[in-house]
Tab-separated table of C-alpha atoms and ligand atoms in Angstrom:
chain	number	residue	atom	x	y	z
A	1	MET	CA	155.548	190.986	92.801
A	2	LEU	CA	158.769	190.632	90.775
A	3	ILE	CA	161.627	192.943	91.800
A	4	ASP	CA	165.075	192.519	90.291
A	5	GLN	CA	168.492	192.924	91.928
A	6	PHE	CA	168.551	196.635	90.953
A	7	ASN	CA	165.155	197.247	92.578
A	8	ARG	CA	163.318	197.515	89.270
A	9	LYS	CA	159.710	196.286	89.354
A	10	ILE	CA	159.007	193.851	86.538
A	11	ASN	CA	155.368	194.149	85.479
A	12	TYR	CA	155.609	193.704	81.716
A	13	ILE	CA	156.323	190.623	79.577
A	14	ARG	CA	156.853	190.301	75.864
A	15	VAL	CA	156.077	186.870	74.501
A	16	SER	CA	157.352	185.682	71.142
A	17	VAL	CA	154.837	183.147	69.848
A	18	THR	CA	156.842	182.175	66.754
A	19	ASP	CA	160.211	182.980	65.183
A	20	ARG	CA	158.670	182.593	61.716
A	21	CYS	CA	157.585	185.497	59.595
A	22	ASP	CA	156.147	186.277	56.176
A	23	PHE	CA	158.756	189.080	55.776
A	24	ARG	CA	162.563	189.038	55.990
A	25	CYS	CA	163.362	192.604	57.084
A	26	VAL	CA	167.008	193.335	56.342
A	27	TYR	CA	167.796	194.651	59.847
A	28	CYS	CA	166.003	191.756	61.567
A	29	MET	CA	166.779	188.591	59.614
A	30	SER	CA	169.382	187.165	57.281
A	31	GLU	CA	168.290	186.284	53.755
A	32	LYS	CA	168.325	182.563	54.419
A	33	MET	CA	166.933	181.847	57.855
A	34	THR	CA	166.903	178.526	59.655
A	35	PHE	CA	163.819	178.533	61.813
A	36	ILE	CA	163.335	176.615	65.048
A	37	PRO	CA	161.747	173.160	64.445
A	38	LYS	CA	158.023	173.362	65.246
A	39	ASN	CA	158.319	170.544	67.805
A	40	ASP	CA	160.687	172.705	69.878
A	41	LEU	CA	158.216	175.598	70.168
A	42	MET	CA	155.970	176.146	73.158
A	43	SER	CA	152.428	175.014	72.430
A	44	LEU	CA	149.717	177.665	72.638
A	45	GLU	CA	148.456	176.027	75.844
A	46	GLU	CA	151.966	176.298	77.347
A	47	ILE	CA	152.190	179.957	76.336
A	48	ALA	CA	148.803	180.642	77.951
A	49	ARG	CA	150.008	178.926	81.140
A	50	VAL	CA	153.198	181.011	81.265
A	51	VAL	CA	151.176	184.210	80.872
A	52	ARG	CA	148.834	183.108	83.674
A	53	ILE	CA	151.779	182.423	85.982
A	54	PHE	CA	153.350	185.826	85.282
A	55	ASN	CA	149.994	187.526	85.822
A	56	GLY	CA	149.820	185.816	89.227
A	57	LEU	CA	153.262	187.313	89.963
A	58	GLY	CA	152.056	190.857	89.320
A	59	VAL	CA	152.643	191.239	85.573
A	60	GLU	CA	149.910	193.530	84.257
A	61	LYS	CA	150.997	194.125	80.705
A	62	VAL	CA	151.544	191.491	78.019
A	63	ARG	CA	152.763	192.145	74.501
A	64	ILE	CA	152.425	189.338	71.962
A	65	THR	CA	155.192	189.477	69.390
A	66	GLY	CA	157.479	187.307	67.281
A	67	GLY	CA	158.488	186.734	64.440
A	68	GLU	CA	155.114	187.625	63.026
A	69	PRO	CA	152.591	186.624	65.706
A	70	LEU	CA	149.602	186.646	63.367
A	71	VAL	CA	151.065	183.845	61.184
A	72	ARG	CA	151.040	181.383	64.106
A	73	ARG	CA	148.270	178.814	63.558
A	74	ASN	CA	145.302	179.218	65.956
A	75	ILE	CA	146.635	182.519	67.301
A	76	ASP	CA	142.975	183.591	67.743
A	77	TRP	CA	142.593	180.970	70.496
A	78	LEU	CA	145.624	182.359	72.340
A	79	PHE	CA	144.382	185.960	72.339
A	80	LYS	CA	140.903	184.919	73.505
A	81	THR	CA	142.313	182.665	76.231
A	82	ILE	CA	144.764	185.250	77.569
A	83	ASP	CA	141.964	187.803	77.641
A	84	LYS	CA	139.634	185.426	79.495
A	85	GLU	CA	142.083	183.971	82.028
A	86	ASN	CA	143.975	187.027	83.286
A	87	HIS	CA	143.538	190.378	84.980
A	88	LEU	CA	145.678	192.563	82.756
A	89	LYS	CA	145.871	196.304	82.406
A	90	GLU	CA	146.904	195.761	78.827
A	91	LEU	CA	147.162	193.041	76.191
A	92	THR	CA	148.981	194.379	73.155
A	93	LEU	CA	150.509	193.201	69.920
A	94	THR	CA	153.413	194.068	67.640
A	95	THR	CA	152.763	193.071	64.033
A	96	ASN	CA	154.026	193.737	60.524
A	97	GLY	CA	150.403	194.346	59.494
A	98	SER	CA	150.291	191.794	56.676
A	99	GLN	CA	147.455	189.774	58.271
A	100	LEU	CA	145.562	192.632	59.911
A	101	LYS	CA	142.845	192.659	57.293
A	102	HIS	CA	141.728	189.247	58.561
A	103	LYS	CA	142.723	189.518	62.227
A	104	ALA	CA	141.880	193.054	63.400
A	105	SER	CA	138.299	192.227	64.491
A	106	MET	CA	139.438	189.174	66.432
A	107	LEU	CA	142.064	191.295	68.212
A	108	LYS	CA	139.552	193.960	69.153
A	109	ASN	CA	137.137	191.293	70.450
A	110	SER	CA	139.942	189.800	72.546
A	111	GLY	CA	140.509	192.987	74.502
A	112	VAL	CA	143.467	194.321	72.503
A	113	GLU	CA	143.166	198.108	72.585
A	114	ARG	CA	146.536	199.284	71.316
A	115	ILE	CA	148.599	197.771	68.521
A	116	ASN	CA	152.044	198.539	67.153
A	117	ILE	CA	152.454	198.098	63.419
A	118	SER	CA	155.868	198.118	61.757
A	119	LEU	CA	155.960	200.314	58.667
A	120	ASP	CA	159.414	201.231	57.371
A	121	SER	CA	158.482	202.770	54.039
A	122	LEU	CA	155.567	204.177	52.053
A	123	ASP	CA	157.270	203.467	48.757
A	124	PRO	CA	156.458	199.969	47.387
A	125	ASP	CA	159.988	199.402	46.004
A	126	THR	CA	161.770	200.535	49.163
A	127	PHE	CA	159.289	198.535	51.236
A	128	MET	CA	160.151	195.446	49.177
A	129	ARG	CA	163.905	196.110	49.567
A	130	MET	CA	163.576	196.486	53.327
A	131	THR	CA	161.300	193.496	53.918
A	132	ARG	CA	162.756	191.469	50.997
A	133	ILE	CA	159.311	189.939	50.295
A	134	GLY	CA	156.671	192.214	51.830
A	135	LYS	CA	153.893	193.844	49.814
A	136	LEU	CA	153.188	197.419	50.908
A	137	ASN	CA	149.615	197.458	49.577
A	138	GLU	CA	148.624	194.505	51.808
A	139	VAL	CA	150.041	196.217	54.872
A	140	LEU	CA	148.352	199.532	54.051
A	141	GLU	CA	145.027	197.700	53.565
A	142	GLY	CA	145.518	196.023	56.952
A	143	ILE	CA	146.311	199.372	58.557
A	144	GLN	CA	143.197	201.011	57.073
A	145	HIS	CA	141.080	198.085	58.264
A	146	ALA	CA	142.489	198.337	61.791
A	147	LYS	CA	141.811	202.071	61.769
A	148	LYS	CA	138.190	201.474	60.753
A	149	ILE	CA	137.716	198.911	63.525
A	150	GLY	CA	138.694	201.609	66.010
A	151	PHE	CA	141.527	200.625	68.335
A	152	LYS	CA	142.248	203.046	71.181
A	153	LYS	CA	145.673	203.706	69.699
A	154	ILE	CA	147.677	202.511	66.727
A	155	LYS	CA	151.408	203.181	66.749
A	156	LEU	CA	153.715	202.782	63.782
A	157	ASN	CA	157.222	201.428	64.396
A	158	VAL	CA	159.990	202.485	62.031
A	159	VAL	CA	163.629	201.418	61.811
A	160	LEU	CA	165.484	203.969	59.701
A	161	MET	CA	168.561	202.848	57.751
A	162	ASN	CA	171.129	204.943	55.920
A	163	ASN	CA	170.722	204.889	52.140
A	164	LEU	CA	167.503	202.897	52.346
A	165	ASN	CA	164.548	204.651	53.986
A	166	GLU	CA	166.188	207.458	55.972
A	167	HIS	CA	164.846	210.052	53.516
A	168	GLU	CA	161.235	208.988	54.250
A	169	VAL	CA	161.158	210.302	57.794
A	170	PHE	CA	158.824	213.247	57.077
A	171	ASN	CA	156.558	211.183	54.768
A	172	LEU	CA	156.123	208.607	57.497
A	173	VAL	CA	155.392	211.227	60.177
A	174	ASP	CA	152.909	212.983	57.844
A	175	PHE	CA	151.179	209.645	57.252
A	176	ALA	CA	150.935	209.124	61.030
A	177	ILE	CA	149.544	212.652	61.553
A	178	ASP	CA	146.957	212.253	58.760
A	179	SER	CA	145.869	208.901	60.216
A	180	GLY	CA	145.819	209.999	63.885
A	181	PHE	CA	148.487	207.407	64.808
A	182	ASP	CA	151.574	207.682	66.990
A	183	ILE	CA	154.908	206.806	65.440
A	184	SER	CA	158.164	205.555	66.970
A	185	PHE	CA	161.634	205.493	65.506
A	186	ILE	CA	163.716	202.564	66.791
A	187	GLU	CA	167.501	202.663	66.532
A	188	GLU	CA	168.809	199.522	64.880
A	189	MET	CA	170.163	197.024	67.430
A	190	PRO	CA	172.996	194.530	66.795
A	191	LEU	CA	170.981	191.329	67.221
A	192	GLY	CA	171.815	188.378	64.963
A	193	GLY	CA	174.044	188.518	61.885
A	194	THR	CA	172.451	190.315	58.922
A	195	GLN	CA	173.799	191.238	55.491
A	196	PHE	CA	174.725	194.838	56.422
A	197	ASN	CA	177.374	196.308	58.686
A	198	ARG	CA	175.169	198.000	61.284
A	199	ASN	CA	177.851	200.570	61.905
A	200	GLU	CA	177.143	201.876	58.393
A	201	THR	CA	173.362	201.488	58.263
A	202	SER	CA	172.372	202.665	61.735
A	203	VAL	CA	170.810	206.138	62.090
A	204	SER	CA	171.018	208.019	65.391
A	205	ASN	CA	167.752	209.210	66.917
A	206	ASP	CA	169.545	212.421	67.972
A	207	ASP	CA	169.927	213.278	64.263
A	208	ILE	CA	166.305	212.319	63.569
A	209	LEU	CA	165.071	214.503	66.429
A	210	ASN	CA	167.090	217.434	65.076
A	211	SER	CA	165.498	217.135	61.622
A	212	LEU	CA	162.031	216.649	63.113
A	213	GLN	CA	162.367	219.737	65.313
A	214	ASN	CA	163.343	221.813	62.284
A	215	HIS	CA	160.329	220.552	60.320
A	216	TYR	CA	157.483	220.272	62.887
A	217	LYS	CA	156.437	222.131	66.016
A	218	LEU	CA	157.093	219.600	68.791
A	219	SER	CA	156.586	219.717	72.558
A	220	LYS	CA	158.205	217.292	74.977
A	221	SER	CA	155.555	214.900	76.293
A	222	ASN	CA	155.389	213.122	79.656
A	223	PHE	CA	153.401	210.328	78.017
A	224	ALA	CA	154.748	206.856	78.852
A	225	THR	CA	153.459	203.444	77.813
A	226	GLY	CA	155.737	201.444	80.089
A	227	GLY	CA	158.056	200.958	77.104
A	228	PRO	CA	161.445	202.606	76.488
A	229	ALA	CA	160.228	205.349	74.107
A	230	LYS	CA	160.612	209.052	74.938
A	231	TYR	CA	157.727	210.986	73.384
A	232	TRP	CA	157.287	214.317	71.612
A	233	GLN	CA	153.827	215.699	70.828
A	234	VAL	CA	153.346	217.100	67.326
A	235	ASN	CA	151.525	220.355	68.140
A	236	ASP	CA	147.921	220.654	66.889
A	237	SER	CA	147.706	216.948	66.109
A	238	ASN	CA	146.818	213.632	67.778
A	239	THR	CA	150.260	212.273	67.015
A	240	LYS	CA	153.131	211.641	69.377
A	241	ILE	CA	156.566	210.786	68.059
A	242	GLY	CA	158.448	208.214	70.138
A	243	LEU	CA	162.187	207.774	70.040
A	244	ILE	CA	163.527	204.397	71.133
A	245	SER	CA	167.236	205.010	71.456
A	246	PRO	CA	169.268	202.142	72.900
A	247	HIS	CA	172.467	203.706	71.540
A	248	SER	CA	172.100	207.444	71.898
A	249	HIS	CA	170.155	207.291	75.206
A	250	ASN	CA	170.386	204.068	77.140
A	251	PHE	CA	166.974	203.361	78.710
A	252	CYS	CA	167.888	200.420	80.974
A	253	GLY	CA	167.540	202.274	84.309
A	254	SER	CA	163.751	202.137	84.007
A	255	CYS	CA	163.516	198.650	82.481
A	256	ASN	CA	160.339	196.942	83.675
A	257	ARG	CA	160.213	193.880	81.420
A	258	VAL	CA	161.471	190.428	80.573
A	259	ARG	CA	160.950	188.391	77.431
A	260	ILE	CA	159.804	184.846	76.824
A	261	SER	CA	161.001	183.325	73.568
A	262	CYS	CA	158.942	181.028	71.392
A	263	LYS	CA	161.019	178.139	72.834
A	264	GLY	CA	160.061	179.024	76.391
A	265	GLU	CA	163.366	180.674	77.306
A	266	LEU	CA	162.989	183.501	79.803
A	267	PHE	CA	165.400	186.213	78.617
A	268	LEU	CA	166.176	188.807	81.239
A	269	CYS	CA	167.565	191.348	78.744
A	270	LEU	CA	167.336	191.728	74.968
A	271	GLY	CA	171.067	192.437	74.765
A	272	HIS	CA	172.428	189.610	76.932
A	273	GLU	CA	172.523	185.820	76.902
A	274	GLU	CA	171.282	185.361	80.505
A	275	LYS	CA	168.235	183.126	80.412
A	276	VAL	CA	166.234	180.522	82.276
A	277	GLU	CA	164.772	177.537	80.414
A	278	LEU	CA	161.106	177.449	81.430
A	279	LEU	CA	159.901	174.804	78.966
A	280	PRO	CA	161.531	171.770	80.657
A	281	LEU	CA	159.958	172.887	83.958
A	282	ILE	CA	156.583	173.385	82.296
A	283	LYS	CA	156.720	169.896	80.808
A	284	ALA	CA	158.010	168.241	83.999
A	285	SER	CA	155.356	169.860	86.181
A	286	PRO	CA	152.068	169.861	84.272
A	287	HIS	CA	149.809	170.320	87.322
A	288	ASP	CA	151.982	172.262	89.762
A	289	ASP	CA	153.103	175.825	88.898
A	290	GLY	CA	155.426	175.897	91.949
A	291	PRO	CA	158.731	175.043	90.206
A	292	ILE	CA	158.038	177.532	87.412
A	293	ILE	CA	157.134	180.289	89.865
A	294	GLU	CA	160.329	179.585	91.835
A	295	ALA	CA	162.480	179.752	88.674
A	296	ILE	CA	160.918	183.065	87.623
A	297	ILE	CA	161.409	184.625	91.077
A	298	ASN	CA	165.035	183.408	91.192
A	299	SER	CA	165.696	184.804	87.702
A	300	MET	CA	165.332	188.334	89.095
A	301	ARG	CA	168.807	187.891	90.632
A	302	ILE	CA	170.442	187.538	87.211
A	303	LYS	CA	168.674	190.300	85.291
A	304	PRO	CA	171.570	192.425	83.965
A	305	GLU	CA	171.776	196.099	84.840
A	306	SER	CA	172.074	197.243	81.239
A	307	HIS	CA	172.619	196.145	77.643
A	308	THR	CA	176.084	196.828	76.226
A	309	PHE	CA	175.319	197.381	72.542
A	310	ASP	CA	178.399	198.585	70.671
A	311	LEU	CA	177.822	199.400	67.020
A	312	SER	CA	181.544	199.804	66.333
A	313	ASP	CA	181.934	196.087	66.994
A	314	SER	CA	181.484	194.198	63.718
A	315	LYS	CA	180.012	191.193	65.548
A	316	PRO	CA	176.391	191.175	66.813
A	317	ALA	CA	176.008	191.800	70.581
A	318	VAL	CA	174.024	188.577	70.791
A	319	VAL	CA	173.813	185.980	68.061
A	320	ARG	CA	170.085	185.326	68.282
A	321	PHE	CA	167.771	187.367	66.096
A	322	MET	CA	165.136	189.740	67.488
A	323	SER	CA	162.492	187.443	65.948
A	324	HIS	CA	163.615	184.609	68.252
A	325	THR	CA	163.615	186.636	71.479
A	326	GLY	CA	160.596	188.750	70.634
A	327	GLY	CA	160.875	192.425	69.689
B	1	LIG	N1	156.950	190.992	63.057
B	1	LIG	C1	156.445	191.990	63.926
B	1	LIG	C2	156.870	193.380	63.482
B	1	LIG	O1	157.736	193.490	62.621
B	1	LIG	O2	156.308	194.332	64.002
B	1	LIG	C3	156.837	191.773	65.382
B	1	LIG	C4	158.217	191.289	65.666
B	1	LIG	S1	159.521	192.431	65.255
B	1	LIG	C5	160.931	191.532	65.774
B	1	LIG	C6	159.256	193.667	66.505
B	1	LIG	C7	159.938	194.984	66.258
B	1	LIG	O3	161.325	194.791	66.304
B	1	LIG	C8	159.630	195.613	64.910
B	1	LIG	O4	159.147	196.930	65.109
B	1	LIG	C9	160.961	195.641	64.207
B	1	LIG	O5	161.084	196.776	63.404
B	1	LIG	C10	161.929	195.650	65.362
B	1	LIG	N2	163.251	195.093	65.057
B	1	LIG	C11	163.578	193.891	64.543
B	1	LIG	N3	164.914	193.731	64.470
B	1	LIG	C12	165.456	194.867	64.948
B	1	LIG	C13	166.804	195.322	65.158
B	1	LIG	N4	167.827	194.568	64.845
B	1	LIG	N5	166.962	196.547	65.692
B	1	LIG	C14	165.900	197.334	66.030
B	1	LIG	N6	164.630	196.966	65.874
B	1	LIG	C15	164.404	195.741	65.338
B	2	LIG	FE1	159.401	189.759	60.424
B	2	LIG	FE2	159.006	191.715	62.138
B	2	LIG	FE3	161.477	190.721	61.796
B	2	LIG	FE4	160.353	192.153	59.861
B	2	LIG	S1	160.878	192.882	61.901
B	2	LIG	S2	161.402	190.176	59.618
B	2	LIG	S3	158.241	191.626	60.029
B	2	LIG	S4	159.778	189.649	62.633
């Protein structure tokens, strides 16, 4: 079992399988991105091995993320292999939805029961402005397809930004209610340098909650997915609203996860540079997991207590983008 220096049990990993993406969301990426050379990425076999090792150390929940995980070549093999080789309570995915029309059945057949889909706008023009290149109709088709296939739960993820999509909050919640989905609002985090000053674009979840409480009948929910969201049930509906609030309500005290980047770096916290390079160990020790297990156990001593995001600082808290670390 993995226990960190602050006595937090680590039973959840997020694995970024690629830093590439078919969108360029304005809060996530800069307009011109330099992606990691493909030769420097972990192979799918190496990713599967890392997951197996973590599962052996007590990790029960794995989220596949990116970049856009569903654009990685042969991603089907990875989902099937992880499903077959591990004893997990949950294998989940975060996706922008663009490929769901083709991939939803494969996901369902690989034991994925819950998926998170990012959807920042229901207006095609705003959607294009926020993703720079994304087509809303393709994502909505993917969402409808996933709904038809029948996952246990679909959750929408939304990042609200001042003067861009902030005014769509009720439209997005209504869409979630009509579809029977949950929906989470994520406060923008200062990861990587983007075109906007985050101090000006960021919207506080306290303000969002205020507006939501004036518009809907909400009850506080004890529901927890093992993630950082605090949930509110929309009365008389199947929809819970999650608020992921790194700024207005720091959630680090209950942190139960670490992240593995697409380059095989084990990041102990999204908001810090502390990391352990797993890929050289994986390559140097193809038949013996011992050195990798030892490095993971030792990493628990350097997991930071808390992120220190400060939106008033004009520089990003960490220079790497969320798509590199895995959101
Ligand atoms: N491409 C997939 C997607 O968009 O769902 C998965 C990767 S994306 C990095 C995972 C999540 O991180 C998305 O919900 C996205 O909205 C969120 N995200 C990306 N950059 C962010 C930032 N700077 N602050 C807050 N959330 C961010
Ligand atoms: Fe791509 Fe997801 Fe980042 Fe948007 S948030 S650019 S879809 S990785």
